[in-house]
Short mmCIF file of C-alpha atoms in Angstrom, two decimals:
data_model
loop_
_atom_site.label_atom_id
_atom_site.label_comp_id
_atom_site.label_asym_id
_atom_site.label_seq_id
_atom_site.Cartn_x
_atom_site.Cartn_y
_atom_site.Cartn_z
CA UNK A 1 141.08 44.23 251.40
CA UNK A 2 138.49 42.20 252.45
CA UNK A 3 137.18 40.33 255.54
CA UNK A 4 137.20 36.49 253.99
CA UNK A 5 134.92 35.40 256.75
CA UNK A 6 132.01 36.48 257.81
CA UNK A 7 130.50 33.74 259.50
CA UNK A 8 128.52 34.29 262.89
CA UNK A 9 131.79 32.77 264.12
CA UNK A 10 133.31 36.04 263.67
CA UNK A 11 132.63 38.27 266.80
CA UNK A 12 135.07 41.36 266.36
CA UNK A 13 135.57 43.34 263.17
CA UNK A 14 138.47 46.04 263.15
CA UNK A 15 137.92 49.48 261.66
CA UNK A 16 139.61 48.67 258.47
CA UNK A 17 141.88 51.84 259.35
CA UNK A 18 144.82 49.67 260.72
CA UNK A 19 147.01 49.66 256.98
CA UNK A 20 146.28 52.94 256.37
CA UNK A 21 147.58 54.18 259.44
CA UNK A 22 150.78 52.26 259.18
CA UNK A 23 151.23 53.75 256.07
CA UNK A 24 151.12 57.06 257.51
CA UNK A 25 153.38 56.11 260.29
CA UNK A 26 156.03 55.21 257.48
CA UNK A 27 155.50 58.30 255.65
CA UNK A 28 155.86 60.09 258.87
CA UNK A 29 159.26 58.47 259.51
CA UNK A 30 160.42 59.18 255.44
CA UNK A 31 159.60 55.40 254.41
CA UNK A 32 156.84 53.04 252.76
CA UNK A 33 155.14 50.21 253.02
CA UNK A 34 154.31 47.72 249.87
CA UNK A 35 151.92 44.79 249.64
CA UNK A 36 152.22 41.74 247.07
CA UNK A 37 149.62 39.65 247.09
CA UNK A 38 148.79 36.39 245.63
CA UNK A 39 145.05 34.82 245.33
CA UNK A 40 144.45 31.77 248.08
CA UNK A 41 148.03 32.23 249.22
CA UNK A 42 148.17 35.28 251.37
CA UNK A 43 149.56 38.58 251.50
CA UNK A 44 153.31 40.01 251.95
CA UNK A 45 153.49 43.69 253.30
CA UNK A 46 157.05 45.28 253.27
CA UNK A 47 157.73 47.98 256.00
CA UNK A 48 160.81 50.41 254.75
CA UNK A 49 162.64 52.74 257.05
CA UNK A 50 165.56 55.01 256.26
CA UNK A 51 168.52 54.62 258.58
CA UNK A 52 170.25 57.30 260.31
CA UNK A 53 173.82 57.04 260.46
CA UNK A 54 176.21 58.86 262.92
CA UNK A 55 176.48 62.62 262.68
CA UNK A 56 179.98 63.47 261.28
CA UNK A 57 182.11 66.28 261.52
CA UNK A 58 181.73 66.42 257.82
CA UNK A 59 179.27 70.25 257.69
CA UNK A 60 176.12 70.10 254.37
CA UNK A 61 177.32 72.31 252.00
CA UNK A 62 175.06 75.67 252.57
CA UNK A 63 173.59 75.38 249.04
CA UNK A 64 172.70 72.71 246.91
CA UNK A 65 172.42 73.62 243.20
CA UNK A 66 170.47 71.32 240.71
CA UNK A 67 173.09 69.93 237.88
CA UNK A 68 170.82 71.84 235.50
CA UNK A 69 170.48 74.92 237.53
CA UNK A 70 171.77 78.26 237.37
CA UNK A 71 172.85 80.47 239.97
CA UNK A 72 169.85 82.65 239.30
CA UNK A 73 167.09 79.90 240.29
CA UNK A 74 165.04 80.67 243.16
CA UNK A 75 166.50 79.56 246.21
CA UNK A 76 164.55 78.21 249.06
CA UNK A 77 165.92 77.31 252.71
CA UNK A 78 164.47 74.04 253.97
CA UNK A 79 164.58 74.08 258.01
CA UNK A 80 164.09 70.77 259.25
CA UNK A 81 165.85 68.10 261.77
CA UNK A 82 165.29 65.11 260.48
CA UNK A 83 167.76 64.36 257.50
CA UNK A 84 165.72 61.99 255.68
CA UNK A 85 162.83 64.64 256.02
CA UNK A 86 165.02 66.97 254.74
CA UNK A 87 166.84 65.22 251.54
CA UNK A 88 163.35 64.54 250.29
CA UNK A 89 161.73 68.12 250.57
CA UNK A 90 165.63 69.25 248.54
CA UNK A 91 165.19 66.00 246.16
CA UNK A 92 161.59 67.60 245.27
CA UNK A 93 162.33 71.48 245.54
CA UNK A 94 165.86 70.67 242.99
CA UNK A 95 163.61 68.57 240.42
CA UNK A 96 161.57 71.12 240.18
CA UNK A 97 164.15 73.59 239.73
CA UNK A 98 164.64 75.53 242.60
CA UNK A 99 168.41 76.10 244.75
CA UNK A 100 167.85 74.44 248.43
CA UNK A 101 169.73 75.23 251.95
CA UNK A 102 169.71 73.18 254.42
CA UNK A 103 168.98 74.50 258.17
CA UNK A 104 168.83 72.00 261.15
CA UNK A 105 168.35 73.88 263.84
CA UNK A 106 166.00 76.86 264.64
CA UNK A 107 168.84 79.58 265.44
CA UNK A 108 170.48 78.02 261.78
CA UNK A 109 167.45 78.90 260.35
CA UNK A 110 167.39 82.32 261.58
CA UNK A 111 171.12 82.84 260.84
CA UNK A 112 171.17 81.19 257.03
CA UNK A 113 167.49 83.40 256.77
CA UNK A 114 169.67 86.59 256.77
CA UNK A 115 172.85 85.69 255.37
CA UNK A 116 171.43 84.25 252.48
CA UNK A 117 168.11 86.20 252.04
CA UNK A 118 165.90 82.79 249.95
CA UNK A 119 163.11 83.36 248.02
CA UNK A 120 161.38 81.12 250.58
CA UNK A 121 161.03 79.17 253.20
CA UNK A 122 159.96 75.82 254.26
CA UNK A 123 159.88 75.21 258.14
CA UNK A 124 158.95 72.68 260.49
CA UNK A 125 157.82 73.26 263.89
CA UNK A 126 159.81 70.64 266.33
CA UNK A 127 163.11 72.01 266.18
CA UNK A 128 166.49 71.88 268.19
CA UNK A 129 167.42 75.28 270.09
CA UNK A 130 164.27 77.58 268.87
CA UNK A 131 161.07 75.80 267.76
CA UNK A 132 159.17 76.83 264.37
CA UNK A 133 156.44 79.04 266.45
CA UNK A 134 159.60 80.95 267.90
CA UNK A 135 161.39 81.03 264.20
CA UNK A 136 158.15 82.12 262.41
CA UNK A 137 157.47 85.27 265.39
CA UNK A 138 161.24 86.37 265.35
CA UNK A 139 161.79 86.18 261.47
CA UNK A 140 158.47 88.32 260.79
CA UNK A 141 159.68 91.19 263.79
CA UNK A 142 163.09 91.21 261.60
CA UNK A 143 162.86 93.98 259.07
CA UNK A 144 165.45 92.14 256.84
CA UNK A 145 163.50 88.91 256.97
CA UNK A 146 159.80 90.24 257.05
CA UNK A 147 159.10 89.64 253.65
CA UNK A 148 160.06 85.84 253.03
CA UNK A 149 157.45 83.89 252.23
CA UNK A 150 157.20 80.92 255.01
CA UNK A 151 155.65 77.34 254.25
CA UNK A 152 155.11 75.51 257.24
CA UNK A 153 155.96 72.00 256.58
CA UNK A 154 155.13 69.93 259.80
CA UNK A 155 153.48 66.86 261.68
CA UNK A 156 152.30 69.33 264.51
CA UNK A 157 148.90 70.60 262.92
CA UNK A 158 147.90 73.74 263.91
CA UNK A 159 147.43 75.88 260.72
CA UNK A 160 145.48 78.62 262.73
CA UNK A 161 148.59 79.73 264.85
CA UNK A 162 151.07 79.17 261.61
CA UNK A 163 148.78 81.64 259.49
CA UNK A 164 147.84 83.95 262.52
CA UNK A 165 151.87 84.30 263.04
CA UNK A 166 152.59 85.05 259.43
CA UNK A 167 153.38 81.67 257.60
CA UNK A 168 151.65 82.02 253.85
CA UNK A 169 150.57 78.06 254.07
CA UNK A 170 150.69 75.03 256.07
CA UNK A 171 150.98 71.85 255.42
CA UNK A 172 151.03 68.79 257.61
CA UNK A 173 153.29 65.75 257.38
CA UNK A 174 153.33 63.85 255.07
CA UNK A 175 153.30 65.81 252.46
CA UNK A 176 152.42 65.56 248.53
CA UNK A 177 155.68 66.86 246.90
CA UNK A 178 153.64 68.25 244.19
CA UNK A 179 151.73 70.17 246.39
CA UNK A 180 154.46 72.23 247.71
CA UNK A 181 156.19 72.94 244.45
CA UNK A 182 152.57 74.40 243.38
CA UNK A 183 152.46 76.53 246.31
CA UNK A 184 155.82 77.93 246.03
CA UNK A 185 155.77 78.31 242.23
CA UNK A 186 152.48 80.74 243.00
CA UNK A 187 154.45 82.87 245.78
CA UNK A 188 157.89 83.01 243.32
CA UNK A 189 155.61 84.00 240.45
CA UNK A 190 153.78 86.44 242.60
CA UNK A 191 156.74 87.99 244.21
CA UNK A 192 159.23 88.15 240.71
CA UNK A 193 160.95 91.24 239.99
CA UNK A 194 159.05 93.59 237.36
CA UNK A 195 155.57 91.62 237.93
CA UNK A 196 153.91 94.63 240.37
CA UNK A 197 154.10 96.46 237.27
CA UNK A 198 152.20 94.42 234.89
CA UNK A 199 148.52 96.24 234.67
CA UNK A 200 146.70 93.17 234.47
CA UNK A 201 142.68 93.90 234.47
CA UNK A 202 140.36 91.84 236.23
CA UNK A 203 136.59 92.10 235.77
CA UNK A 204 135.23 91.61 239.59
CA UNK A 205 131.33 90.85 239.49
CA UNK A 206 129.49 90.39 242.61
CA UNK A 207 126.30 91.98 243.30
CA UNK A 208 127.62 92.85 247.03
CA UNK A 209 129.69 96.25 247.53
CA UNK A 210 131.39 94.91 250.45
CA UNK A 211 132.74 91.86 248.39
CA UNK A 212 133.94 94.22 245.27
CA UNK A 213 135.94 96.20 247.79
CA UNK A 214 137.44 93.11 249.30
CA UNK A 215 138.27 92.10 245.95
CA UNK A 216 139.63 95.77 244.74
CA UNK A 217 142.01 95.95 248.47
CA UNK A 218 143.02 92.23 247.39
CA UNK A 219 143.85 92.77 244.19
CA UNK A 220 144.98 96.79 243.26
CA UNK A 221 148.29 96.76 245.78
CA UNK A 222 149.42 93.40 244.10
CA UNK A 223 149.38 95.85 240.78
CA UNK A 224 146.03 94.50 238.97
CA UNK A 225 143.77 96.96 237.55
CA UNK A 226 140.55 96.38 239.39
CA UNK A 227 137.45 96.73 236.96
CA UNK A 228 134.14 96.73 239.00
CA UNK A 229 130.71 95.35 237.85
CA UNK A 230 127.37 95.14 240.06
CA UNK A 231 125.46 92.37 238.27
CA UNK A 232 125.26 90.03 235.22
CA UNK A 233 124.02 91.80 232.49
CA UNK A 234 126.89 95.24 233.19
CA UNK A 235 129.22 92.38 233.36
CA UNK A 236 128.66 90.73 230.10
CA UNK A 237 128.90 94.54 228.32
CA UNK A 238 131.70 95.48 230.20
CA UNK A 239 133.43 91.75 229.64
CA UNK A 240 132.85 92.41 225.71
CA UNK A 241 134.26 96.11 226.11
CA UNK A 242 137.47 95.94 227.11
CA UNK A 243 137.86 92.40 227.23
CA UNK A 244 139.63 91.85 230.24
CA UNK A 245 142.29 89.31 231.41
CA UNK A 246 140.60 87.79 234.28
CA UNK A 247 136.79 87.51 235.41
CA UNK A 248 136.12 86.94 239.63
CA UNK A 249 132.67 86.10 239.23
CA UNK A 250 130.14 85.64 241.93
CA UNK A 251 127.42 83.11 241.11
CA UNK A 252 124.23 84.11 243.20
CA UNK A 253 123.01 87.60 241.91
CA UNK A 254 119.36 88.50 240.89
CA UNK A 255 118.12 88.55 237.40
CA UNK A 256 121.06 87.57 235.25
CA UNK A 257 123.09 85.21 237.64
CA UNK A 258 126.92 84.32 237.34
CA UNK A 259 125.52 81.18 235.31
CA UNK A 260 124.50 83.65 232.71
CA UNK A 261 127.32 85.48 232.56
CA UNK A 262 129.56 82.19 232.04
CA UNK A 263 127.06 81.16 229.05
CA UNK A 264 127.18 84.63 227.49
CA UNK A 265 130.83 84.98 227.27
CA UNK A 266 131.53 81.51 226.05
CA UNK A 267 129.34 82.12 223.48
CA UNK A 268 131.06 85.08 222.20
CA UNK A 269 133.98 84.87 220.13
CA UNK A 270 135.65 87.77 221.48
CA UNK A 271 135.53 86.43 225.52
CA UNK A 272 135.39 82.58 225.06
CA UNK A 273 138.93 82.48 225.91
CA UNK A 274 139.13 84.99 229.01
CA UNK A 275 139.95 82.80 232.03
CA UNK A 276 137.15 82.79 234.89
CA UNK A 277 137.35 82.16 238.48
CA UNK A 278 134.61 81.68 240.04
CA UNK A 279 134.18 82.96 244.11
CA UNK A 280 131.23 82.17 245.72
CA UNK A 281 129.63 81.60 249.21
CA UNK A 282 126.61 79.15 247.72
CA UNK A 283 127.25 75.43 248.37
CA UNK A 284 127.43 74.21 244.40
CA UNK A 285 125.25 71.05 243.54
CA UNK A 286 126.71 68.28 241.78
CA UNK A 287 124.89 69.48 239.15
CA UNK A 288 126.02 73.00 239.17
CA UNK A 289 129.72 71.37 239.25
CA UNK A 290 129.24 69.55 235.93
CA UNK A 291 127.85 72.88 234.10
CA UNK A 292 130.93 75.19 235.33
CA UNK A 293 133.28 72.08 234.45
CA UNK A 294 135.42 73.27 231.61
CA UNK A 295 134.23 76.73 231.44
CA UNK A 296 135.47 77.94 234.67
CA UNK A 297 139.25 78.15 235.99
CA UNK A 298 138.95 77.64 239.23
CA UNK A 299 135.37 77.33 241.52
CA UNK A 300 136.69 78.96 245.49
CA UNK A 301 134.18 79.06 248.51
CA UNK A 302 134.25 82.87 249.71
CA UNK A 303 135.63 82.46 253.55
CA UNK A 304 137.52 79.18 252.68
CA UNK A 305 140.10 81.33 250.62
CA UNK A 306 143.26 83.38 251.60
CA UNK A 307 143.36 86.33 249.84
CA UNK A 308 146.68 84.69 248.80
CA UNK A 309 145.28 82.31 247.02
CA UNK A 310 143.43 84.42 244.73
CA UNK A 311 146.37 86.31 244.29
CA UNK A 312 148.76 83.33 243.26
CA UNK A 313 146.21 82.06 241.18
CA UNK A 314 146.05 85.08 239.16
CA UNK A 315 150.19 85.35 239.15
CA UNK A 316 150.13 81.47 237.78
CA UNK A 317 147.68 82.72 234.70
CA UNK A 318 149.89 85.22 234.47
CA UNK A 319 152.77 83.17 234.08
CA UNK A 320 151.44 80.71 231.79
CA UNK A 321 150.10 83.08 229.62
CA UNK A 322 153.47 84.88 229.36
CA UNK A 323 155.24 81.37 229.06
CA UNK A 324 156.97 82.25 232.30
CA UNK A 325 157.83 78.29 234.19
#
């Protein structure tokens, strides 16, 4: 949209953040808002809200299986209030193949959390009885609960105290539905029966000790074999030695530079196809971009990254590589 005029007529000009902003609103409140517009006529915009009908006596069934699903499909347990909020995040989770429960309240949460031990959990933080803080503290203290992976799903935004209290990843309302489902196909992956066992290695190259440690204490307990390199040039013989599943490869080392590595093992039959991630404290030029661009996985900014990230990234290689969904 445009400002039609722009005559001196025209004292006060808005931000141009007004539509976006309702559209946010909507979003926040599980609706939409559409424009039609016609040249030299004017412009229709259509505001859509769900509506909440009376609470019934009638209870939501505990679990809701996909008509495709199978018993054995992941389940996660979506805590949330708001029932439109809710029968979207199961409408998403189901299509993309996972078992949903439903929990309204925060001492639900904690009660269906035990009972029905889910593969995951997705949790907002304005709750009924217990807020999500309160949810979050007592379901990491509980030794049958410790271990559930929690996705905070939320408009309150305050990622630092989610993380610092356990959660594996926040996100703030609204939410890309795709997003999710990417986030909790990395934790199911990573946490799968029989996948601590696989003895995938991974070719670590950073010219820094302290960052190949990091790396080997990130890596080694999640069962990867850790296979250290100080520089470039080790790197490239060691890549072409045992040819290894995964390269982390720092970028900024002397003499033969991450750079060189990436051009010397695409150039070579035998490592053109090993996947590398590249993890890196320099702040990458355009340029740099475009030369990594199709030769690299995945570019991550050491100190931006969870070590969970890494983690799931290498469980969703994994995964595709074994044809795993």
């Amino acid at each position: 949209f445009h400002q039609v005029d722009h005559g001196p007529g025209r004292k006060h000009e808005g931000s141009g953040l007004g539509l976006a902003l309702t559209k946010r609103f909507a979003a926040l409140h599980g609706g939409d808002v559409r424009v039609e517009s016609d040249v030299d006529r004017g412009s229709v915009f259509t505001l859509s809200l769900p509506l909440r009908r009376a609470a019934t006596t009638t209870e939501t069934p505990a679990v809701a299986v996909s008509s495709n699903g199978h018993a054995t499909d992941p389940l996660v347990l979506v805590v949330e209030d708001d029932p439109a909020a809710a029968e979207l995040l199961t409408r998403q989770l189901v299509a993309a193949g996972y078992r949903t429960a439903v929990a309204r309240t925060g001492t639900e949460a904690l009660e269906k959390a035990r009972s029905l031990k889910p593969a995951a959990i997705t949790l907002d933080i304005i709750l009924p009885e217990i807020d999500g803080w309160e949810v979050i503290t007592r379901l990491k203290s509980d030794e049958a609960t410790s271990g559930i992976p929690i996705v905070v799903v939320s408009v309150v935004d305050n990622p630092e105290l989610g993380m610092s209290l356990g959660a594996i990843d926040y996100f703030v309302k609204p939410v890309d539905g795709r997003d999710l489902v990417q986030r909790l196909n990395q934790y199911h992956v990573e946490h799968s029966p029989g996948r601590e066992k696989e003895q995938i290695r991974v070719l670590v190259v950073d010219d820094e000790p302290a960052n190949r440690n990091w790396l080997a204490k990130t890596l080694e307990p999640e069962g990867f074999t850790v296979v250290p390199a100080s520089g470039g040039r080790e790197a490239i013989e060691l890549a072409k030695s045992i040819k290894p599943d995964f390269v982390l490869l720092d970028l900024m080392m002397p003499e033969v530079t991450g750079f060189d590595v990436v051009e010397a093992l695409r150039a070579d039959e035998a490592t053109r196809d090993v996947p590398i991630m590249v993890v890196t404290a320099a702040n990458l030029t355009e340029a740099d971009r475009r030369l990594l661009n199709g030769r690299v996985s995945q570019i991550l900014s050491r100190g931006a990254v969870a070590n969970s990230d890494i983690v799931g990234l290498l469980r969703r290689v994994v995964a595709h590589r074994n044809g795993s969904p």
